[in-house]
CSV table of C-alpha atoms in Angstrom, one decimal:
chain,number,residue,atom,x,y,z
A,17,UNK,CA,-8.1,4.2,-7.6
A,18,UNK,CA,-5.7,7.0,-8.6
A,19,UNK,CA,-6.2,10.5,-9.9
A,20,UNK,CA,-4.3,10.2,-13.2
A,21,UNK,CA,-4.7,13.9,-14.1
A,22,UNK,CA,-7.1,16.7,-13.3
A,23,UNK,CA,-9.8,15.2,-15.4
A,24,UNK,CA,-9.4,11.4,-14.9
A,25,UNK,CA,-9.8,8.9,-12.1
A,26,UNK,CA,-8.5,5.4,-13.0
A,27,UNK,CA,-10.2,2.5,-11.1
A,28,UNK,CA,-8.8,-1.0,-11.1
A,29,UNK,CA,-11.2,-4.0,-10.8
A,30,UNK,CA,-11.4,-7.7,-10.1
A,31,UNK,CA,-12.6,-8.3,-13.7
A,32,UNK,CA,-9.1,-7.2,-15.0
A,33,UNK,CA,-10.4,-4.0,-16.5
A,34,UNK,CA,-9.2,-0.4,-15.7
A,35,UNK,CA,-12.1,2.0,-15.9
A,36,UNK,CA,-11.4,5.7,-16.6
A,37,UNK,CA,-13.9,8.1,-15.1
A,38,UNK,CA,-14.2,11.7,-16.3
A,39,UNK,CA,-14.5,13.9,-13.2
A,40,UNK,CA,-16.6,16.5,-15.0
A,41,UNK,CA,-19.2,14.3,-16.7
A,42,UNK,CA,-19.1,11.7,-13.9
A,43,UNK,CA,-19.2,9.0,-16.4
A,44,UNK,CA,-16.9,6.1,-17.4
A,45,UNK,CA,-16.1,6.7,-21.0
A,46,UNK,CA,-13.0,4.5,-21.5
A,47,UNK,CA,-11.8,1.1,-20.4
A,48,UNK,CA,-8.3,-0.4,-20.5
A,49,UNK,CA,-8.3,-4.2,-21.1
A,50,UNK,CA,-4.6,-5.2,-21.3
A,51,UNK,CA,-4.6,-7.0,-17.9
A,52,UNK,CA,-5.6,-10.7,-17.8
A,53,UNK,CA,-6.4,-11.0,-14.1
A,54,UNK,CA,-7.6,-8.8,-11.2
A,55,UNK,CA,-6.0,-5.4,-11.1
A,56,UNK,CA,-4.6,-5.0,-7.6
A,57,UNK,CA,-2.9,-1.6,-7.6
A,58,UNK,CA,-2.5,1.7,-9.5
A,59,UNK,CA,0.2,4.3,-8.8
A,60,UNK,CA,1.5,7.6,-10.2
A,61,UNK,CA,4.7,9.5,-9.5
A,62,UNK,CA,4.4,11.2,-6.1
A,63,UNK,CA,4.3,15.0,-6.2
A,64,UNK,CA,3.3,15.4,-9.8
A,65,UNK,CA,0.0,17.2,-10.4
A,66,UNK,CA,0.0,16.1,-14.1
A,67,UNK,CA,1.7,12.7,-14.3
A,68,UNK,CA,2.7,11.4,-17.7
A,69,UNK,CA,2.5,7.8,-16.7
A,70,UNK,CA,0.4,5.4,-14.6
A,71,UNK,CA,1.7,2.0,-13.4
A,72,UNK,CA,-0.8,-0.8,-12.8
A,73,UNK,CA,-0.3,-4.3,-11.6
A,74,UNK,CA,-2.5,-7.5,-11.4
A,75,UNK,CA,-2.5,-10.6,-9.2
A,76,UNK,CA,-0.9,-12.7,-11.9
A,77,UNK,CA,2.3,-10.7,-11.6
A,78,UNK,CA,1.9,-8.4,-14.6
A,79,UNK,CA,3.1,-4.8,-14.3
A,80,UNK,CA,2.1,-2.3,-17.1
A,81,UNK,CA,3.2,1.3,-17.6
A,82,UNK,CA,0.6,3.5,-19.4
A,83,UNK,CA,1.0,6.8,-21.2
A,84,UNK,CA,-1.8,9.0,-19.7
A,85,UNK,CA,-2.3,11.0,-22.9
A,86,UNK,CA,-2.5,8.2,-25.4
A,87,UNK,CA,-3.7,5.4,-23.0
A,88,UNK,CA,-1.3,3.0,-24.5
A,89,UNK,CA,1.0,0.6,-22.7
A,90,UNK,CA,4.6,1.9,-23.0
A,91,UNK,CA,6.3,-1.0,-21.1
A,92,UNK,CA,5.4,-4.2,-19.4
A,93,UNK,CA,7.0,-7.0,-17.4
A,94,UNK,CA,6.0,-10.2,-15.6
A,95,UNK,CA,7.0,-11.3,-12.1
A,96,UNK,CA,7.3,-15.1,-12.2
A,97,UNK,CA,6.1,-15.6,-8.6
A,98,UNK,CA,2.7,-14.0,-9.3
A,99,UNK,CA,0.5,-13.1,-6.3
A,100,UNK,CA,1.2,-9.3,-6.8
A,101,UNK,CA,-0.8,-7.3,-4.4
A,102,UNK,CA,0.7,-3.8,-4.4
A,103,UNK,CA,3.5,-1.6,-5.9
A,104,UNK,CA,5.3,1.6,-5.0
A,105,UNK,CA,7.5,3.9,-7.0
A,106,UNK,CA,10.7,5.2,-5.3
A,107,UNK,CA,14.0,6.3,-6.7
A,108,UNK,CA,13.1,5.4,-10.2
A,109,UNK,CA,12.4,1.8,-9.2
A,110,UNK,CA,9.2,-0.2,-8.6
A,111,UNK,CA,8.8,-1.9,-5.3
A,112,UNK,CA,6.5,-4.9,-5.7
A,113,UNK,CA,4.8,-6.9,-3.0
A,114,UNK,CA,4.1,-10.5,-3.9
A,115,UNK,CA,3.3,-12.0,-0.5
A,116,UNK,CA,6.4,-14.2,-0.4
A,117,UNK,CA,8.7,-11.3,-1.1
A,118,UNK,CA,9.2,-7.6,-1.9
A,119,UNK,CA,11.1,-7.1,-5.0
A,120,UNK,CA,12.8,-4.0,-6.4
A,121,UNK,CA,12.5,-3.8,-10.2
A,122,UNK,CA,13.6,-1.3,-12.8
A,123,UNK,CA,10.7,0.1,-14.8
A,124,UNK,CA,11.8,-2.1,-17.6
A,125,UNK,CA,11.5,-5.3,-15.5
A,126,UNK,CA,15.0,-6.0,-14.3
A,127,UNK,CA,15.5,-7.3,-10.8
A,128,UNK,CA,17.7,-5.2,-8.5
A,129,UNK,CA,16.9,-6.3,-5.0
A,130,UNK,CA,14.7,-8.8,-3.2
A,131,UNK,CA,13.4,-9.1,0.4
A,132,UNK,CA,12.4,-12.7,0.9
A,133,UNK,CA,10.0,-13.7,3.6
A,134,UNK,CA,11.6,-17.1,4.3
A,135,UNK,CA,14.9,-15.4,5.1
A,136,UNK,CA,13.3,-13.4,7.9
A,137,UNK,CA,10.7,-15.6,9.3
A,138,UNK,CA,10.8,-19.4,10.0
A,139,UNK,CA,7.0,-20.2,9.9
A,140,UNK,CA,5.8,-21.1,6.4
A,141,UNK,CA,2.4,-19.5,6.8
A,142,UNK,CA,3.8,-16.0,7.0
A,143,UNK,CA,3.5,-13.6,4.1
A,144,UNK,CA,3.7,-9.8,3.5
A,145,UNK,CA,0.3,-8.1,3.8
A,146,UNK,CA,1.2,-4.5,3.3
A,147,UNK,CA,4.3,-2.2,3.1
A,148,UNK,CA,5.1,1.5,3.1
A,149,UNK,CA,8.3,3.3,2.0
A,150,UNK,CA,9.6,6.2,4.1
A,151,UNK,CA,12.3,7.8,1.9
A,152,UNK,CA,13.2,10.5,4.4
A,153,UNK,CA,14.2,7.8,7.0
A,154,UNK,CA,15.4,5.4,4.3
A,155,UNK,CA,13.1,2.7,5.7
A,156,UNK,CA,10.6,0.1,4.5
A,157,UNK,CA,7.8,-0.7,6.9
A,158,UNK,CA,5.9,-3.9,6.4
A,159,UNK,CA,3.1,-5.9,8.1
A,160,UNK,CA,3.0,-9.8,7.9
A,161,UNK,CA,0.2,-12.3,8.1
A,162,UNK,CA,-0.2,-13.8,11.5
A,163,UNK,CA,2.0,-11.3,13.2
A,164,UNK,CA,1.1,-8.5,15.7
A,165,UNK,CA,4.2,-6.5,15.0
A,166,UNK,CA,5.3,-4.0,12.4
A,167,UNK,CA,8.7,-4.6,10.9
A,168,UNK,CA,11.2,-1.9,9.7
A,169,UNK,CA,14.0,-2.6,7.2
A,170,UNK,CA,16.7,-0.1,6.2
A,171,UNK,CA,16.6,0.7,2.5
A,172,UNK,CA,20.4,0.9,2.6
A,173,UNK,CA,20.7,-2.8,3.4
A,174,UNK,CA,17.6,-5.1,3.2
A,175,UNK,CA,19.8,-8.0,4.3
A,176,UNK,CA,19.9,-6.7,7.9
A,177,UNK,CA,17.3,-8.0,10.4
A,178,UNK,CA,14.4,-5.7,10.8
A,179,UNK,CA,13.5,-3.5,13.8
A,180,UNK,CA,10.2,-4.5,15.4
A,181,UNK,CA,7.3,-2.4,16.7
A,182,UNK,CA,5.0,-4.6,18.8
A,183,UNK,CA,1.3,-3.8,18.9
A,184,UNK,CA,-0.3,-4.6,22.2
A,185,UNK,CA,-3.5,-6.7,22.2
A,186,UNK,CA,-3.5,-6.8,18.4
A,187,UNK,CA,-4.7,-10.1,16.9
A,188,UNK,CA,-4.7,-9.3,13.2
A,189,UNK,CA,-3.1,-6.5,11.0
A,190,UNK,CA,-5.0,-5.7,7.9
A,191,UNK,CA,-3.8,-2.5,6.4
A,192,UNK,CA,-1.2,0.3,6.8
A,193,UNK,CA,-0.8,3.8,5.4
A,194,UNK,CA,1.6,6.7,6.0
A,195,UNK,CA,0.2,10.0,7.2
A,196,UNK,CA,2.8,12.8,7.5
A,197,UNK,CA,5.3,11.6,10.1
A,198,UNK,CA,3.2,8.8,11.3
A,199,UNK,CA,2.3,5.3,10.1
A,200,UNK,CA,-1.4,4.3,10.8
A,201,UNK,CA,-2.1,0.5,11.1
A,202,UNK,CA,-5.6,-0.9,10.8
A,203,UNK,CA,-6.3,-4.1,12.7
A,204,UNK,CA,-8.5,-6.2,14.9
A,205,UNK,CA,-7.6,-6.5,18.6
A,206,UNK,CA,-8.8,-6.3,22.1
A,207,UNK,CA,-10.1,-3.2,23.9
A,208,UNK,CA,-11.0,-3.6,27.5
A,209,UNK,CA,-11.3,-7.3,26.9
A,210,UNK,CA,-13.7,-7.1,24.0
A,211,UNK,CA,-12.7,-7.7,20.2
A,212,UNK,CA,-12.8,-4.3,18.4
A,213,UNK,CA,-11.4,-2.7,15.2
A,214,UNK,CA,-8.3,-0.9,16.3
A,215,UNK,CA,-6.0,1.7,14.7
A,216,UNK,CA,-2.4,2.0,16.0
A,217,UNK,CA,-0.7,5.3,15.3
A,218,UNK,CA,3.1,4.9,15.2
A,219,UNK,CA,5.5,7.8,15.2
A,220,UNK,CA,7.9,7.2,12.3
A,221,UNK,CA,10.9,8.8,14.0
A,222,UNK,CA,10.7,7.3,17.5
A,223,UNK,CA,9.1,4.0,16.2
A,224,UNK,CA,6.7,3.9,19.1
A,225,UNK,CA,3.0,3.6,19.3
A,226,UNK,CA,1.6,7.1,20.1
A,227,UNK,CA,-2.1,6.2,20.2
A,228,UNK,CA,-4.6,3.4,20.0
A,229,UNK,CA,-7.8,4.5,18.4
A,230,UNK,CA,-11.2,2.6,18.7
A,231,UNK,CA,-14.3,3.5,16.8
A,232,UNK,CA,-15.2,0.3,15.1
A,233,UNK,CA,-16.9,-2.9,16.3
A,234,UNK,CA,-15.6,-4.9,13.3
A,235,UNK,CA,-12.1,-5.2,11.9
A,236,UNK,CA,-10.5,-2.1,10.3
A,237,UNK,CA,-10.3,-3.1,6.7
A,238,UNK,CA,-9.1,0.1,5.0
A,239,UNK,CA,-7.4,3.5,5.7
A,240,UNK,CA,-7.3,6.6,3.5
A,241,UNK,CA,-5.6,9.9,3.9
A,242,UNK,CA,-7.7,12.9,2.8
A,243,UNK,CA,-6.0,16.3,2.0
A,244,UNK,CA,-3.2,15.4,4.4
A,245,UNK,CA,-5.6,16.6,7.2
A,246,UNK,CA,-7.9,13.7,7.8
A,247,UNK,CA,-7.8,9.9,8.0
A,248,UNK,CA,-10.8,7.8,7.0
A,249,UNK,CA,-11.1,4.3,8.3
A,250,UNK,CA,-13.6,1.7,7.1
A,251,UNK,CA,-14.7,-1.5,8.9
A,252,UNK,CA,-15.8,-4.9,7.9
A,253,UNK,CA,-19.3,-6.1,6.9
A,254,UNK,CA,-20.3,-6.8,10.5
A,255,UNK,CA,-20.5,-3.0,11.0
A,256,UNK,CA,-19.8,-1.4,7.6
A,257,UNK,CA,-19.1,2.1,8.9
A,258,UNK,CA,-16.6,4.8,8.1
A,259,UNK,CA,-14.9,7.0,10.8
A,260,UNK,CA,-13.2,10.3,10.1
A,261,UNK,CA,-10.1,11.2,12.2
A,262,UNK,CA,-8.3,14.4,12.3
A,263,UNK,CA,-4.6,13.8,11.5
A,264,UNK,CA,-2.1,15.5,13.8
């Protein structure tokens, strides 16, 4: 979901439709149907209260740019690899995570850089799960399947080997968000010898784990920052609860 303007929330769905909800009437009065597979991410330009464009992507590798006022597609391109799970906008470029790689595209669909999974890891089962861009530090943070570490690449040179932040007693990383000068990582791991849902809070400057938070029996499946003051964590179906943390 994204807040496209002060009156609209856009919601991507697995049925390939983007639903537009009016925040005043609390009703869905418009649907966008240009995608042909599950919509996996929606983004707007950071720091803009009234963005003019929304970017959406779907699992088949399609990226669309929408005019917020007219609700028409202004540009589109297709990633041949497919498997597109998330996108970010930075420096006038779209950063797209396909699992096998993170590619940097112009908004018109021209490839500028590519970070390939096979050039950094030898095991074939590894893929990118999530990533965050930290422009102030000129860094890309990523989590990979089957790994209990967070990897940090320099935006200046993606060809250089990444720095690694190990997460002790972590068995599975699921999600990751940036909160102020921290990166929060949702996972499943051990706490006093028992499997629990764990959150690792990493300081973005020192690149060290500041805290390990435990409030869930099941795996932490999602993280959300609220008003830059709180962090909400949600667990899997075994527990199905939400915890609210005060960000520091």
